[in-house]
């Protein structure tokens, strides 16, 4: 392993971007205390992980520039985060369009600071060597990813059906079609969960591989 876990820091960056997008896109009337609390907690959690990960990488790095750059990147991120979270607190205490627009304004520097820090942290010299995966391991990975994608795609279809039903609450000629799609989507979600469970349990998938314990038929 290298100094930095690329996948975890990249996920943190993505979640920070999502949190800031919520602050930019949410109307003032929908900025409830619960929403602001959830966004603030999500930002704080991800920023703490990035801070800890980069501090550890700085301590272990042998290059003087890299050590200092990690520290400066964390400092820049922390300053931007403090400015944004102060705006979030202001919206909670004294809601106004001005306070909401400040959240949108100060979310930009935080996204940029996090993007720069993660971009630096995921340079090749900090990541170490990639693991060598055997053919069997790749087959297991394919089975698990296949099951996971089955769940995700089915959930997307289910969400679309629910959205269509919510947009047409009075029924109409298409109501029976919506209900049929909803039933089919729910069945697809169940099937996807079954596939994923089997892939995790047996390290195989009926869609991609024969079960591990099956006997070959010549």
mmCIF file of C-alpha atoms in Angstrom:
data_model
loop_
_atom_site.group_PDB
_atom_site.id
_atom_site.type_symbol
_atom_site.label_atom_id
_atom_site.label_comp_id
_atom_site.label_asym_id
_atom_site.label_seq_id
_atom_site.Cartn_x
_atom_site.Cartn_y
_atom_site.Cartn_z
ATOM 1 C CA UNK A 1 0.000 0.000 0.000
ATOM 2 C CA UNK A 2 1.032 3.585 -0.588
ATOM 3 C CA UNK A 3 0.815 6.639 1.630
ATOM 4 C CA UNK A 4 -2.749 7.451 0.516
ATOM 5 C CA UNK A 5 -5.876 5.344 -0.028
ATOM 6 C CA UNK A 6 -6.952 6.688 -3.410
ATOM 7 C CA UNK A 7 -10.479 5.320 -3.259
ATOM 8 C CA UNK A 8 -11.337 6.679 0.167
ATOM 9 C CA UNK A 9 -9.991 10.183 -0.453
ATOM 10 C CA UNK A 10 -11.705 10.283 -3.856
ATOM 11 C CA UNK A 11 -14.968 9.257 -2.219
ATOM 12 C CA UNK A 12 -14.516 12.022 0.357
ATOM 13 C CA UNK A 13 -14.041 14.550 -2.427
ATOM 14 C CA UNK A 14 -17.198 13.324 -4.150
ATOM 15 C CA UNK A 15 -19.243 13.582 -0.942
ATOM 16 C CA UNK A 16 -17.946 17.093 -0.240
ATOM 17 C CA UNK A 17 -18.940 18.095 -3.778
ATOM 18 C CA UNK A 18 -22.407 16.628 -3.211
ATOM 19 C CA UNK A 19 -22.837 18.467 0.089
ATOM 20 C CA UNK A 20 -21.816 21.771 -1.465
ATOM 21 C CA UNK A 21 -24.141 21.133 -4.419
ATOM 22 C CA UNK A 22 -27.026 20.715 -1.975
ATOM 23 C CA UNK A 23 -26.230 24.083 -0.388
ATOM 24 C CA UNK A 24 -26.099 25.764 -3.797
ATOM 25 C CA UNK A 25 -29.274 24.216 -5.194
ATOM 26 C CA UNK A 26 -31.625 24.127 -2.197
ATOM 27 C CA UNK A 27 -34.138 27.018 -1.956
ATOM 28 C CA UNK A 28 -34.186 28.945 1.308
ATOM 29 C CA UNK A 29 -37.624 27.585 2.219
ATOM 30 C CA UNK A 30 -36.260 24.026 2.056
ATOM 31 C CA UNK A 31 -33.143 24.712 4.133
ATOM 32 C CA UNK A 32 -34.484 23.137 7.299
ATOM 33 C CA UNK A 33 -32.349 22.817 10.443
ATOM 34 C CA UNK A 34 -32.254 19.049 9.883
ATOM 35 C CA UNK A 35 -30.951 19.445 6.323
ATOM 36 C CA UNK A 36 -28.306 21.953 7.399
ATOM 37 C CA UNK A 37 -27.243 19.660 10.232
ATOM 38 C CA UNK A 38 -26.906 16.663 7.916
ATOM 39 C CA UNK A 39 -24.881 18.637 5.371
ATOM 40 C CA UNK A 40 -22.626 20.112 8.067
ATOM 41 C CA UNK A 41 -22.006 16.731 9.656
ATOM 42 C CA UNK A 42 -21.278 15.137 6.290
ATOM 43 C CA UNK A 43 -18.797 17.859 5.377
ATOM 44 C CA UNK A 44 -17.094 17.701 8.773
ATOM 45 C CA UNK A 45 -16.795 13.912 8.655
ATOM 46 C CA UNK A 46 -15.211 13.852 5.209
ATOM 47 C CA UNK A 47 -12.922 16.799 5.893
ATOM 48 C CA UNK A 48 -11.688 15.134 9.076
ATOM 49 C CA UNK A 49 -10.819 11.975 7.169
ATOM 50 C CA UNK A 50 -8.970 13.967 4.505
ATOM 51 C CA UNK A 51 -7.109 15.908 7.189
ATOM 52 C CA UNK A 52 -6.054 12.754 9.031
ATOM 53 C CA UNK A 53 -5.083 10.915 5.839
ATOM 54 C CA UNK A 54 -2.983 13.792 4.535
ATOM 55 C CA UNK A 55 -1.362 14.410 7.922
ATOM 56 C CA UNK A 56 -0.302 10.764 8.016
ATOM 57 C CA UNK A 57 0.997 10.952 4.444
ATOM 58 C CA UNK A 58 2.939 14.094 5.329
ATOM 59 C CA UNK A 59 4.554 12.413 8.323
ATOM 60 C CA UNK A 60 5.587 9.375 6.284
ATOM 61 C CA UNK A 61 6.771 11.209 3.191
ATOM 62 C CA UNK A 62 10.525 11.486 2.669
ATOM 63 C CA UNK A 63 10.260 14.440 0.313
ATOM 64 C CA UNK A 64 10.410 17.870 1.955
ATOM 65 C CA UNK A 65 8.202 19.551 -0.647
ATOM 66 C CA UNK A 66 5.541 16.854 -0.326
ATOM 67 C CA UNK A 67 5.482 17.137 3.457
ATOM 68 C CA UNK A 68 4.951 20.889 3.295
ATOM 69 C CA UNK A 69 2.454 20.707 0.441
ATOM 70 C CA UNK A 70 0.245 18.271 2.345
ATOM 71 C CA UNK A 71 0.236 20.658 5.313
ATOM 72 C CA UNK A 72 -0.518 23.695 3.161
ATOM 73 C CA UNK A 73 -3.279 21.848 1.311
ATOM 74 C CA UNK A 74 -4.930 20.828 4.572
ATOM 75 C CA UNK A 75 -4.645 24.383 5.886
ATOM 76 C CA UNK A 76 -6.267 25.786 2.745
ATOM 77 C CA UNK A 77 -9.076 23.229 2.966
ATOM 78 C CA UNK A 78 -9.669 23.900 6.663
ATOM 79 C CA UNK A 79 -9.835 27.668 6.143
ATOM 80 C CA UNK A 80 -12.334 27.308 3.297
ATOM 81 C CA UNK A 81 -14.406 24.881 5.368
ATOM 82 C CA UNK A 82 -14.514 27.258 8.346
ATOM 83 C CA UNK A 83 -15.765 30.073 6.118
ATOM 84 C CA UNK A 84 -18.494 27.896 4.603
ATOM 85 C CA UNK A 85 -19.667 26.367 7.885
ATOM 86 C CA UNK A 86 -19.942 29.865 9.375
ATOM 87 C CA UNK A 87 -22.345 30.730 6.541
ATOM 88 C CA UNK A 88 -24.329 27.547 7.195
ATOM 89 C CA UNK A 89 -24.684 28.472 10.863
ATOM 90 C CA UNK A 90 -25.870 31.940 9.850
ATOM 91 C CA UNK A 91 -28.595 30.462 7.646
ATOM 92 C CA UNK A 92 -29.720 28.315 10.563
ATOM 93 C CA UNK A 93 -29.781 31.205 13.060
ATOM 94 C CA UNK A 94 -31.041 33.992 10.785
ATOM 95 C CA UNK A 95 -32.415 32.592 7.502
ATOM 96 C CA UNK A 96 -32.291 34.988 4.562
ATOM 97 C CA UNK A 97 -31.584 34.922 0.849
ATOM 98 C CA UNK A 98 -28.355 36.791 1.516
ATOM 99 C CA UNK A 99 -27.188 34.130 3.965
ATOM 100 C CA UNK A 100 -28.182 31.374 1.539
ATOM 101 C CA UNK A 101 -26.301 33.038 -1.318
ATOM 102 C CA UNK A 102 -23.221 33.217 0.899
ATOM 103 C CA UNK A 103 -23.380 29.448 1.339
ATOM 104 C CA UNK A 104 -23.342 29.078 -2.431
ATOM 105 C CA UNK A 105 -20.527 31.610 -2.702
ATOM 106 C CA UNK A 106 -18.229 30.032 -0.119
ATOM 107 C CA UNK A 107 -18.923 26.460 -1.206
ATOM 108 C CA UNK A 108 -16.880 27.091 -4.345
ATOM 109 C CA UNK A 109 -13.514 27.653 -2.608
ATOM 110 C CA UNK A 110 -14.029 24.541 -0.470
ATOM 111 C CA UNK A 111 -14.713 22.357 -3.505
ATOM 112 C CA UNK A 112 -11.612 23.761 -5.201
ATOM 113 C CA UNK A 113 -9.429 23.286 -2.112
ATOM 114 C CA UNK A 114 -10.583 19.695 -1.636
ATOM 115 C CA UNK A 115 -10.128 18.940 -5.334
ATOM 116 C CA UNK A 116 -6.585 20.327 -5.281
ATOM 117 C CA UNK A 117 -5.656 18.428 -2.121
ATOM 118 C CA UNK A 118 -7.066 15.126 -3.375
ATOM 119 C CA UNK A 119 -5.469 15.683 -6.770
ATOM 120 C CA UNK A 120 -2.083 16.121 -5.102
ATOM 121 C CA UNK A 121 -2.629 13.239 -2.676
ATOM 122 C CA UNK A 122 -3.464 10.827 -5.491
ATOM 123 C CA UNK A 123 -0.354 11.471 -7.551
ATOM 124 C CA UNK A 124 1.329 8.163 -8.478
ATOM 125 C CA UNK A 125 4.200 8.488 -6.006
ATOM 126 C CA UNK A 126 1.774 8.426 -3.052
ATOM 127 C CA UNK A 127 -0.341 5.454 -4.151
ATOM 128 C CA UNK A 128 2.046 2.522 -4.086
ATOM 129 C CA UNK A 129 1.844 -0.435 -6.425
ATOM 130 C CA UNK A 130 -1.419 -1.905 -7.620
ATOM 131 C CA UNK A 131 -2.285 -5.350 -6.297
ATOM 132 C CA UNK A 132 -1.905 -8.309 -8.641
ATOM 133 C CA UNK A 133 -5.281 -10.027 -9.048
ATOM 134 C CA UNK A 134 -5.432 -13.646 -10.172
ATOM 135 C CA UNK A 135 -7.843 -14.916 -12.811
ATOM 136 C CA UNK A 136 -9.972 -16.454 -10.056
ATOM 137 C CA UNK A 137 -9.973 -13.174 -8.174
ATOM 138 C CA UNK A 138 -11.069 -11.268 -11.266
ATOM 139 C CA UNK A 139 -13.896 -13.751 -11.783
ATOM 140 C CA UNK A 140 -15.072 -13.239 -8.204
ATOM 141 C CA UNK A 141 -14.832 -9.473 -8.663
ATOM 142 C CA UNK A 142 -16.928 -9.710 -11.826
ATOM 143 C CA UNK A 143 -19.585 -11.729 -10.008
ATOM 144 C CA UNK A 144 -19.809 -9.253 -7.126
ATOM 145 C CA UNK A 145 -19.844 -6.196 -9.379
ATOM 146 C CA UNK A 146 -22.499 -7.826 -11.543
ATOM 147 C CA UNK A 147 -24.728 -8.386 -8.524
ATOM 148 C CA UNK A 148 -24.143 -4.850 -7.285
ATOM 149 C CA UNK A 149 -24.985 -3.339 -10.668
ATOM 150 C CA UNK A 150 -28.174 -5.411 -10.791
ATOM 151 C CA UNK A 151 -29.262 -3.827 -7.508
ATOM 152 C CA UNK A 152 -28.314 -0.312 -8.601
ATOM 153 C CA UNK A 153 -30.033 -0.461 -11.994
ATOM 154 C CA UNK A 154 -33.191 -1.941 -10.475
ATOM 155 C CA UNK A 155 -33.266 0.760 -7.789
ATOM 156 C CA UNK A 156 -32.952 3.452 -10.461
ATOM 157 C CA UNK A 157 -35.947 1.996 -12.307
ATOM 158 C CA UNK A 158 -37.904 1.764 -9.063
ATOM 159 C CA UNK A 159 -37.148 5.403 -8.240
ATOM 160 C CA UNK A 160 -38.268 6.498 -11.700
ATOM 161 C CA UNK A 161 -41.546 4.613 -11.259
ATOM 162 C CA UNK A 162 -42.162 6.250 -7.885
ATOM 163 C CA UNK A 163 -41.422 9.653 -9.392
ATOM 164 C CA UNK A 164 -43.929 9.051 -12.196
ATOM 165 C CA UNK A 165 -46.570 7.978 -9.685
ATOM 166 C CA UNK A 166 -45.928 11.080 -7.569
ATOM 167 C CA UNK A 167 -46.279 13.320 -10.621
ATOM 168 C CA UNK A 168 -49.612 11.718 -11.575
ATOM 169 C CA UNK A 169 -51.398 11.166 -8.239
ATOM 170 C CA UNK A 170 -54.851 11.414 -9.802
ATOM 171 C CA UNK A 171 -54.411 8.257 -11.818
ATOM 172 C CA UNK A 172 -55.469 8.392 -15.414
ATOM 173 C CA UNK A 173 -55.038 6.034 -18.304
ATOM 174 C CA UNK A 174 -51.365 5.379 -17.527
ATOM 175 C CA UNK A 175 -51.883 4.452 -13.879
ATOM 176 C CA UNK A 176 -52.116 0.735 -14.621
ATOM 177 C CA UNK A 177 -48.886 0.951 -16.630
ATOM 178 C CA UNK A 178 -47.138 2.741 -13.764
ATOM 179 C CA UNK A 179 -48.278 0.091 -11.302
ATOM 180 C CA UNK A 180 -47.103 -2.714 -13.554
ATOM 181 C CA UNK A 181 -43.704 -1.036 -13.930
ATOM 182 C CA UNK A 182 -43.561 -0.601 -10.172
ATOM 183 C CA UNK A 183 -44.216 -4.309 -9.583
ATOM 184 C CA UNK A 184 -41.620 -5.304 -12.161
ATOM 185 C CA UNK A 185 -39.069 -2.908 -10.695
ATOM 186 C CA UNK A 186 -39.651 -4.201 -7.177
ATOM 187 C CA UNK A 187 -39.146 -7.762 -8.423
ATOM 188 C CA UNK A 188 -35.948 -6.685 -10.174
ATOM 189 C CA UNK A 189 -34.644 -5.154 -6.938
ATOM 190 C CA UNK A 190 -35.367 -8.391 -5.093
ATOM 191 C CA UNK A 191 -33.654 -10.450 -7.794
ATOM 192 C CA UNK A 192 -30.647 -8.130 -7.776
ATOM 193 C CA UNK A 193 -30.309 -8.449 -4.003
ATOM 194 C CA UNK A 194 -30.436 -12.227 -4.344
ATOM 195 C CA UNK A 195 -27.693 -12.168 -6.983
ATOM 196 C CA UNK A 196 -25.504 -9.915 -4.861
ATOM 197 C CA UNK A 197 -26.030 -12.042 -1.758
ATOM 198 C CA UNK A 198 -25.077 -15.175 -3.688
ATOM 199 C CA UNK A 199 -22.008 -13.482 -5.156
ATOM 200 C CA UNK A 200 -20.831 -12.424 -1.702
ATOM 201 C CA UNK A 201 -21.640 -15.781 -0.115
ATOM 202 C CA UNK A 202 -20.530 -18.216 -2.810
ATOM 203 C CA UNK A 203 -18.128 -15.989 -4.759
ATOM 204 C CA UNK A 204 -20.008 -16.719 -7.956
ATOM 205 C CA UNK A 205 -23.004 -15.593 -9.966
ATOM 206 C CA UNK A 206 -25.451 -17.618 -12.084
ATOM 207 C CA UNK A 207 -25.125 -14.875 -14.695
ATOM 208 C CA UNK A 208 -21.347 -15.010 -14.958
ATOM 209 C CA UNK A 209 -19.949 -18.166 -13.396
ATOM 210 C CA UNK A 210 -20.938 -21.672 -12.387
ATOM 211 C CA UNK A 211 -21.209 -22.061 -8.607
ATOM 212 C CA UNK A 212 -17.875 -22.713 -6.918
ATOM 213 C CA UNK A 213 -18.952 -26.119 -5.558
ATOM 214 C CA UNK A 214 -20.578 -27.407 -8.748
ATOM 215 C CA UNK A 215 -19.204 -30.419 -10.599
ATOM 216 C CA UNK A 216 -18.164 -30.091 -14.228
ATOM 217 C CA UNK A 217 -20.229 -31.952 -16.796
ATOM 218 C CA UNK A 218 -18.292 -33.321 -19.766
#
